[in-house]
XYZ file of C-alpha atoms in Angstrom:
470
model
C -119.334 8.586 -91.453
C -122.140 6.004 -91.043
C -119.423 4.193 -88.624
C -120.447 6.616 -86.075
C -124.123 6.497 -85.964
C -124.929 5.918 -82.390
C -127.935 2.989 -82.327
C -131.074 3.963 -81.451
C -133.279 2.241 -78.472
C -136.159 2.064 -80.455
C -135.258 0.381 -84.395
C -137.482 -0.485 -87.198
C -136.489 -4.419 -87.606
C -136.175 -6.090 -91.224
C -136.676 -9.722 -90.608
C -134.733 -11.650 -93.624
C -134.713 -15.507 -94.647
C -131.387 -17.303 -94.998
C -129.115 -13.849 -94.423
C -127.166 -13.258 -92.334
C -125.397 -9.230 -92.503
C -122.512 -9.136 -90.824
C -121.124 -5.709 -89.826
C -118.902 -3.946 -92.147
C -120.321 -5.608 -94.878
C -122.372 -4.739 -97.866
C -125.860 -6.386 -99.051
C -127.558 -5.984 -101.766
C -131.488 -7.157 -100.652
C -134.635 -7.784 -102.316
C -137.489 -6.718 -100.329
C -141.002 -7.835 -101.345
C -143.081 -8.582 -98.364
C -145.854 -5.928 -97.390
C -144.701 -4.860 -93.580
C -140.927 -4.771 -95.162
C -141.871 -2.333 -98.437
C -143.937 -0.312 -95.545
C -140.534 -0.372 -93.494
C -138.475 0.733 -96.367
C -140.894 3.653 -97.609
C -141.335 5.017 -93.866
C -137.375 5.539 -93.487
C -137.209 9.347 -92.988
C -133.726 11.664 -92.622
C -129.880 11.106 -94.516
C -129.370 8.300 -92.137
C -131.757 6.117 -93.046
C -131.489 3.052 -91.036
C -132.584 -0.454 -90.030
C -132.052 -3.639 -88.037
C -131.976 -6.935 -89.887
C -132.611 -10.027 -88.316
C -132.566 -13.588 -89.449
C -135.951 -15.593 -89.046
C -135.854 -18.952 -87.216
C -137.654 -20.505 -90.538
C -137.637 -18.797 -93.702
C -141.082 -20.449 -94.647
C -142.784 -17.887 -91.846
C -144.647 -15.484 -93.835
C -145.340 -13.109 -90.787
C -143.095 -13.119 -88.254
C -143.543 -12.683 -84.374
C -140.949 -12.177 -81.695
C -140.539 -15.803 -81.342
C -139.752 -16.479 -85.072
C -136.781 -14.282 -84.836
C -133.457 -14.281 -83.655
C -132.428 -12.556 -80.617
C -129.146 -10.581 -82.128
C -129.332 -8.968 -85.295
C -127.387 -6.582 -87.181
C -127.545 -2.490 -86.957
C -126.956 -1.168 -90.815
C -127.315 2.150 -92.887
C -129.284 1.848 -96.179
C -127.389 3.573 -98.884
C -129.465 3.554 -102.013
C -133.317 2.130 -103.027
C -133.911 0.530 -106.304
C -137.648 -0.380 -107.314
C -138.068 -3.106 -109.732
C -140.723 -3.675 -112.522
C -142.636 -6.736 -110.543
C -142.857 -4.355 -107.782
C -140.035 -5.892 -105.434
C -137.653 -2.890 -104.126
C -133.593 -4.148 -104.182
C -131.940 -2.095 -101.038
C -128.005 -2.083 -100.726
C -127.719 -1.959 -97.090
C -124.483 -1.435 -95.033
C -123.665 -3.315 -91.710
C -122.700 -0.974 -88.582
C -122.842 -3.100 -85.451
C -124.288 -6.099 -83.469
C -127.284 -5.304 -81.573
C -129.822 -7.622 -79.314
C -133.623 -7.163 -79.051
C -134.886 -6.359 -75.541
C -138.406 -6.558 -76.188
C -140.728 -6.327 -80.148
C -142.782 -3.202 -79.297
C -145.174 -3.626 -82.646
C -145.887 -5.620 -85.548
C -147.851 -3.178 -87.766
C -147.161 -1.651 -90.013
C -144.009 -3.252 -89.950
C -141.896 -4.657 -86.894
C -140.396 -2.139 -84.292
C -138.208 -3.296 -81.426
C -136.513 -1.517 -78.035
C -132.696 -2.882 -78.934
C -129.531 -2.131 -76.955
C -126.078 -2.380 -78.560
C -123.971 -5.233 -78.160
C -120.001 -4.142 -78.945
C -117.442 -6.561 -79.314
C -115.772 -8.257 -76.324
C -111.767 -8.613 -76.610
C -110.628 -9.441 -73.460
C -107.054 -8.962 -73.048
C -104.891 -7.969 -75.920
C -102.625 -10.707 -75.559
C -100.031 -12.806 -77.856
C -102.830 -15.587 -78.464
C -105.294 -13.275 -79.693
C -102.406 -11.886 -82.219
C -101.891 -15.432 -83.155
C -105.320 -16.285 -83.614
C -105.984 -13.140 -85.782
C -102.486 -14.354 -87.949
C -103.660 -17.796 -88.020
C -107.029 -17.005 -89.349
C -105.963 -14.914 -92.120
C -103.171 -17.211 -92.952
C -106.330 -20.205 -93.488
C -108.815 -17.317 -95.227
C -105.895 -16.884 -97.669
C -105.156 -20.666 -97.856
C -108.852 -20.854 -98.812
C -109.535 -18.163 -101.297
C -106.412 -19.823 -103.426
C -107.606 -23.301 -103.941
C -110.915 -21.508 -104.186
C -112.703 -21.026 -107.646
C -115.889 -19.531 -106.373
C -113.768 -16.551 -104.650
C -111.892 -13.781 -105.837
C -107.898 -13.305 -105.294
C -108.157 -9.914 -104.233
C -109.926 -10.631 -101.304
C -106.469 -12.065 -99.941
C -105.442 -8.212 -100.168
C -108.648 -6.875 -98.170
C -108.282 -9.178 -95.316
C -104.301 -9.055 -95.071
C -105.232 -4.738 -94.689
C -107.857 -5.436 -91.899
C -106.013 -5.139 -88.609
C -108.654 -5.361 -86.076
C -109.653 -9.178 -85.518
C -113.240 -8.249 -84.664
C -113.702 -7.220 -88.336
C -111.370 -9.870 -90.180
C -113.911 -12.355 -88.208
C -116.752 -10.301 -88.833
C -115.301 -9.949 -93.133
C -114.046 -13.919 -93.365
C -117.566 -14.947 -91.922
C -119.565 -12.830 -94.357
C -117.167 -13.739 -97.082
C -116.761 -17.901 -96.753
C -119.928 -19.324 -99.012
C -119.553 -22.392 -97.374
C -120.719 -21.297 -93.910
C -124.754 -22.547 -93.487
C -127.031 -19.609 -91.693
C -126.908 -21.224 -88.618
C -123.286 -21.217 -88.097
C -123.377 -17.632 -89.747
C -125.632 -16.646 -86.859
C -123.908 -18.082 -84.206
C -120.745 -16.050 -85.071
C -122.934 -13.077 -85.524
C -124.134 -13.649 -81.700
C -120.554 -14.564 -80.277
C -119.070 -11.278 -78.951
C -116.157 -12.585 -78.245
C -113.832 -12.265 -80.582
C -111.292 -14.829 -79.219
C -114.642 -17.019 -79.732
C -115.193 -16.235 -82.632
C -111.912 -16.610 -84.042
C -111.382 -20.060 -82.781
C -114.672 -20.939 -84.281
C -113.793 -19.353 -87.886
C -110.312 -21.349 -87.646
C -111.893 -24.304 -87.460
C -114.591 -24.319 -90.052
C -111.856 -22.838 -92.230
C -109.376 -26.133 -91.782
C -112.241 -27.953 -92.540
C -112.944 -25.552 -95.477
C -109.499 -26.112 -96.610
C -109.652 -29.812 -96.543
C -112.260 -30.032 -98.380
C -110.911 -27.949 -101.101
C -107.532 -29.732 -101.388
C -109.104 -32.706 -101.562
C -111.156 -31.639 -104.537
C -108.489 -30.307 -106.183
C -106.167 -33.576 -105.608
C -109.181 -35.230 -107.348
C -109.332 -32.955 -110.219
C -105.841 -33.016 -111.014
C -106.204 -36.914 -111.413
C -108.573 -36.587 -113.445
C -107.357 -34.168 -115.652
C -103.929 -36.152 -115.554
C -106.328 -39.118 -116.349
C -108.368 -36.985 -119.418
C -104.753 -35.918 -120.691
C -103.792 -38.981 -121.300
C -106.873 -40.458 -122.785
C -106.305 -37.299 -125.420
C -102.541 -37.677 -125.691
C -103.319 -41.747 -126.940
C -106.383 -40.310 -128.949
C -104.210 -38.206 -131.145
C -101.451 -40.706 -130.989
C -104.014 -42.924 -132.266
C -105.187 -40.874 -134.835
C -101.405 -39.868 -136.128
C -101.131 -43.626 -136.498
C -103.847 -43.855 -138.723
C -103.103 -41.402 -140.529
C -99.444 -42.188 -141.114
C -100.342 -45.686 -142.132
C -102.728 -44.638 -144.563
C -100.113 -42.256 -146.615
C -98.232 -45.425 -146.318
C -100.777 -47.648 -147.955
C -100.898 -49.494 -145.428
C -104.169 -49.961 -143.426
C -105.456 -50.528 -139.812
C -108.185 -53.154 -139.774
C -108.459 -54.279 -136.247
C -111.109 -51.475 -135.239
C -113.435 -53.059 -137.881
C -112.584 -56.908 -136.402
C -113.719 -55.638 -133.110
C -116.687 -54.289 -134.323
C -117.576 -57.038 -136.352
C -116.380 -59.168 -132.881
C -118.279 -57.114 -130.753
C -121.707 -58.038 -133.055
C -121.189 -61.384 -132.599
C -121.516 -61.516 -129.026
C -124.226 -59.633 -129.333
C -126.170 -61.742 -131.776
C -124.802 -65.124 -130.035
C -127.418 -65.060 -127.178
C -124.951 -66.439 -124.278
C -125.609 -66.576 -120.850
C -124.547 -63.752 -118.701
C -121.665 -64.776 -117.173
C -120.389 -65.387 -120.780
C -121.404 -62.189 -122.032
C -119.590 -59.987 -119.494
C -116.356 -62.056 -120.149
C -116.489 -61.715 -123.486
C -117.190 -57.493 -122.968
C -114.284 -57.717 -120.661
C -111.971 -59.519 -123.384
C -113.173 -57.078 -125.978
C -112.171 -54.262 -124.140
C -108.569 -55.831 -123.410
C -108.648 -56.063 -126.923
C -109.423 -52.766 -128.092
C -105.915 -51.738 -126.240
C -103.759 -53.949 -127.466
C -101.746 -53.646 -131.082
C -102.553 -56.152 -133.577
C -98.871 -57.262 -133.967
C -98.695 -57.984 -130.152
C -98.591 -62.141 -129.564
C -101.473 -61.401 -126.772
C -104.383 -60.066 -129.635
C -104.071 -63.052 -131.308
C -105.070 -64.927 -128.154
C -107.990 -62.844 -127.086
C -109.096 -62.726 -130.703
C -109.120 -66.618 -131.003
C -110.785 -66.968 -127.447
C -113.614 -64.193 -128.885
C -114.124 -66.163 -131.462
C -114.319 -69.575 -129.788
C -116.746 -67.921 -127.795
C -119.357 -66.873 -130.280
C -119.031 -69.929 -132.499
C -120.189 -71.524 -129.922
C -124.423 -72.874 -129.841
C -125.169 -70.962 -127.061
C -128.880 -71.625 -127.682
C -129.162 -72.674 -131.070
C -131.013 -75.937 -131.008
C -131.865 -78.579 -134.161
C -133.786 -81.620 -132.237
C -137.282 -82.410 -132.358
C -138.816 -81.524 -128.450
C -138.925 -83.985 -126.454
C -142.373 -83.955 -126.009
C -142.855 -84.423 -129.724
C -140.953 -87.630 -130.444
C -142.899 -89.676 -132.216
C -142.392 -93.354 -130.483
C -143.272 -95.414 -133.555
C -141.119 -93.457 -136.061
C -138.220 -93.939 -133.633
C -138.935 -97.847 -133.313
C -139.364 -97.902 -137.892
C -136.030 -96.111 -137.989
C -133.846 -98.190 -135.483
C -135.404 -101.417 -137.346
C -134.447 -99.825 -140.546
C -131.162 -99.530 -139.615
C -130.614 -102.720 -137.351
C -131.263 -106.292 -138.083
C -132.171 -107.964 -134.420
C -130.973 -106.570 -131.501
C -134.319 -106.656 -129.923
C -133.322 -106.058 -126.371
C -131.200 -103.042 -126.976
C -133.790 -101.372 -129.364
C -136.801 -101.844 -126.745
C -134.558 -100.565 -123.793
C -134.007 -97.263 -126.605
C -137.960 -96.978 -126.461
C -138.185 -97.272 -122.988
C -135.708 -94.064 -122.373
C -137.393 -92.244 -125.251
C -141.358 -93.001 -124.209
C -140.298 -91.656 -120.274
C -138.140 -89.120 -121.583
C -141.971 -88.096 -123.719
C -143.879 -88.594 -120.846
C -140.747 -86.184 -118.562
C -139.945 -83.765 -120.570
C -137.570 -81.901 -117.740
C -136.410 -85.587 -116.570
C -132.572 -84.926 -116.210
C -132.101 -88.966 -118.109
C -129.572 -91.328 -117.075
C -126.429 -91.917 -119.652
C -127.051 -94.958 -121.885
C -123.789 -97.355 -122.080
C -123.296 -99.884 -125.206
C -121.363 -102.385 -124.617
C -120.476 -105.290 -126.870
C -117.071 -106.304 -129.098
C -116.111 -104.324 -132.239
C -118.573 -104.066 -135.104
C -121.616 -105.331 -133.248
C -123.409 -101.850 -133.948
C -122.943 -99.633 -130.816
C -121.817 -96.394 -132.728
C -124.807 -96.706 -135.503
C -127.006 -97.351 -132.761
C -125.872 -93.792 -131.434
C -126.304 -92.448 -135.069
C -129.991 -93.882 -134.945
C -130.792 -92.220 -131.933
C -129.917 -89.216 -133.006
C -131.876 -89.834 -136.739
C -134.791 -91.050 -134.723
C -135.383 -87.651 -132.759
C -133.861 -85.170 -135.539
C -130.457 -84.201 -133.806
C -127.150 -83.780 -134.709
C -124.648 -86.381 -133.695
C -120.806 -86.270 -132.488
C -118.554 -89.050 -132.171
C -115.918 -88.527 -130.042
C -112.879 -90.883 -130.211
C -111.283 -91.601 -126.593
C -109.362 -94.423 -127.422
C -105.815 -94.044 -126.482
C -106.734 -90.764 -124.740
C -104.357 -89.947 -121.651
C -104.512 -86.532 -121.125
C -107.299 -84.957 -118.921
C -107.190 -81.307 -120.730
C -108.192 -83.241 -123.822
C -111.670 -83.340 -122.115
C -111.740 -80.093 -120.031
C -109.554 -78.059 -122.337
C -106.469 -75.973 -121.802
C -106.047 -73.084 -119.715
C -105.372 -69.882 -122.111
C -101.866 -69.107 -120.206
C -100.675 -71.737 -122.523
C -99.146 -70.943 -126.189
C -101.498 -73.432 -128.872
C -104.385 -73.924 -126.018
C -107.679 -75.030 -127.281
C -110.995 -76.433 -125.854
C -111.950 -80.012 -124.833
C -113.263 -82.302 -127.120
C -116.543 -81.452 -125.342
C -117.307 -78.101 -126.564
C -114.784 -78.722 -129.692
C -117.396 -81.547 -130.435
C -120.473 -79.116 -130.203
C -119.188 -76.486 -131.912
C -118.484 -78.858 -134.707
C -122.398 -80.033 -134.080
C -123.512 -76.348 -134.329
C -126.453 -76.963 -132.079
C -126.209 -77.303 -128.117
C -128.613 -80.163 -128.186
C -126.453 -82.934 -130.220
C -126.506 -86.864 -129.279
C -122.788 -87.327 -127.849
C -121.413 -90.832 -128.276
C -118.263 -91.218 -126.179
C -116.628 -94.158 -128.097
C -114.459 -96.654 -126.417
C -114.508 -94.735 -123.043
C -113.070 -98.472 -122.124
C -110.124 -97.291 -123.926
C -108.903 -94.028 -121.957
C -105.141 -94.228 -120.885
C -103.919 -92.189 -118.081
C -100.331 -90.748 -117.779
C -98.351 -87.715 -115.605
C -100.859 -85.248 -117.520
C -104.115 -86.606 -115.223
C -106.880 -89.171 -115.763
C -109.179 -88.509 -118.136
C -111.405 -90.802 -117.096
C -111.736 -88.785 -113.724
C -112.869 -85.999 -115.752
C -115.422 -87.006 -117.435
C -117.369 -87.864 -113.832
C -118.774 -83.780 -114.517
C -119.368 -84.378 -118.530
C -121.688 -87.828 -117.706
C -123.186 -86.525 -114.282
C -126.474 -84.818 -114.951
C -126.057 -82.790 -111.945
C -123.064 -81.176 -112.920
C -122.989 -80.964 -116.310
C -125.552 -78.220 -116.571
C -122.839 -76.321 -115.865
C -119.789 -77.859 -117.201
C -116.916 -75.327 -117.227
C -114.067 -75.745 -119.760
C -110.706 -74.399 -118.441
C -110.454 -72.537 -121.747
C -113.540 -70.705 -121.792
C -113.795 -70.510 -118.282
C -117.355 -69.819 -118.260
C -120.449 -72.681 -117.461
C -121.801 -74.194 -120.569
C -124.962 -76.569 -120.401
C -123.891 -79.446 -122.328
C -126.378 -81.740 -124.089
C -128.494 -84.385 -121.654
């Protein structure tokens, strides 16, 4: 049996790259180097054999003494299969550890004075039983949670008795081991060593593995149900359509999902609106919540989110402005040539963030046409909004969407109504505004007229920052 062949002190050494042959194992090898075809083709007798040694760094073309490990392994080649390209494929069998004394030659191929290195048990005590037990209890642990190895390898190791080959079998087995940790267990002669060394990098093995298949099972838990609602999904369309009966919510959040995209919002606005959309696409028509995304969606792209009518500021024409508020205004001097005044500076400042201009005067003196002029004068829409009598503060910053009928402010219900973000606003009688247990309005509207905050004015029912109109 090739178990018995006694090693040799002088051996013919096959240095490999990233192998490591263990003994009792089998290796199939593709040999393609020039010293290492030499090597093969000079193997003379029945017992044709070899050492095998793992190289220090695979990219070493020719190796020297130093590039190679000290301990290799002793093996048998059993058969020799050339290949078209020239490469030979040996199957080579692992006999026994072995460590090189000295490299006698490099040419023609590597020859080395080795001397056997057997396996060191120590005392064959309980703890070596257990670690033997415990080893192939992990190893079998392993190769079931395992897809890369085979079941009946739990049979071949559970039939090895001797714990210098079940560490010797588990080490050449586990694909998880690097070379380096391959080779150190190749050089330990201990056995106990060597089991306590397999035992750990199998718990850690094992670890691993249960962790990835905890994660796969929640995931295929997680596909399953994305299927099971899928079909459900599709049953439900299919049972409503024998009905007569038919499902148009998929084509309102298409049509939904459009208009956000053609509304050009900011993007803060834009991810809100994916988020709602998504909320949406989950929920039943008939449940009271769709309804309430649905209406926010579509508050949300009716809005101008950069749809502008005005001339540019830039381009007002001064004496147009001054023919059109005569036009419309008998007298009045004062308050016409202070309108001028804002317009020419806002000309010559452009990005000039412009104070508010207040009218004040008794009823039907001309304050709300003068707003109407205004607005003629540099071709923008206007809004009127009434706050006489007003009392609650929501009415300006809008209601929060927890609540059943809630709407925007007057604000953004005013320049939706405008359908241009760049509207002249006339707050009328602002003298008026009441103020009860619901807030103060008038407090509010401190972020509406400040033209440092109300770049970003945020309505509590859209929840997002909308520049309103300087």
């Amino acid at each position: 049996m090739a178990e018995k062949i006694a090693i040799p002190n002088q051996l013919p050494v096959l240095p490999v790259r990233d192998t490591v042959l263990f003994p009792g194992a089998v290796l199939p090898l593709t040999v393609g180097r020039e010293s290492s075809l030499a090597l093969i083709s000079g193997l003379q007798g029945d017992d044709k054999v070899l050492g095998v040694v793992a190289q220090h760094d695979p990219r070493v073309e020719d190796p020297a003494a130093a590039d190679l490990h000290k301990v290799g392994t002793f093996a048998k080649v059993h058969k020799t299969v050339k290949m078209p390209n020239g490469n030979v494929v040996i199957f080579l069998e692992g006999l026994q550890r072995f460590q090189i004394v000295e490299l006698l030659g490099l040419k023609p191929y590597l020859q080395a004075q080795v001397e056997p290195m057997p396996d060191i048990f120590g005392e064959q005590d309980s703890e070596l039983e257990a670690l033997h037990r415990n080893a192939a209890d992990l190893f079998r642990d392993v190769v079931g949670h395992s897809p890369q190895l085979s079941d009946d390898l739990q049979q071949v190791a559970a039939n090895i008795d001797d714990p210098g080959r079940l560490a010797d079998f588990i080490a050449g087995t586990l694909p998880s081991l690097s070379t380096l940790v391959r080779q150190e267990l190749l050089e330990t002669a201990s056995v106990r060593k060597r089991l306590e060394s397999l035992i750990r990098e199998l718990s850690k093995e094992l670890e691993v593995l249960e962790l990835r298949s905890k994660i796969h099972e929640q995931v295929q838990e997680q596909v399953s149900q994305n299927q099971r609602e899928y079909l459900l999904r599709e049953q439900m369309k299919a049972i409503q359509k024998e009905l007569g009966e038919h499902d148009d919510s998929a084509a309102e959040i298409d049509e939904l999902r459009k208009k956000v995209e053609d509304a050009a919002m900011t993007a803060e606005a834009k991810k809100e609106c994916e988020r709602e959309l998504k909320r949406l696409a989950k929920m039943t028509p008939a449940s009271a919540e769709y309804m309430v995304s649905r209406t926010y969606l579509e508050w949300m792209t009716a809005l101008p989110w950069s749809k502008s009518t005005g001339t540019k500021t830039e381009e007002i024409d001064i004496k147009k402005a001054q023919d059109i508020l005569n036009e419309d205004h008998y007298d009045l001097e004062k308050v016409k040539e202070r309108i001028l005044d804002y317009l020419a500076v806002k000309k010559l400042q452009p990005g000039m963030k412009g104070p508010i201009l207040c009218f004040v005067g008794p009823p039907g003196v001309g304050k709300t046409s003068l707003g109407k002029s205004i607005a003629r004068a540099m071709g923008r829409k206007f809004v009127r909004l009434a706050l006489g009598g007003m009392h609650d503060e929501a009415e300006i910053r809008g209601h929060r969407r927890t609540y059943i009928g809630a709407l925007p402010g007057q604000i953004i219900q005013g320049l939706k109504r405008a359908e241009a973000n760049d509207p002249v606003c006339m707050l009328d009688e602002v003298d008026k505004l009441g103020r009860d247990f619901r807030g103060d309005p008038s407090a509010a509207l401190m972020e509406v007229l400040d033209p440092e905050q109300n770049s970003t004015f945020r309505d509590h029912y859209l929840d997002v920052p909308f520049d309103c109109p300087k």
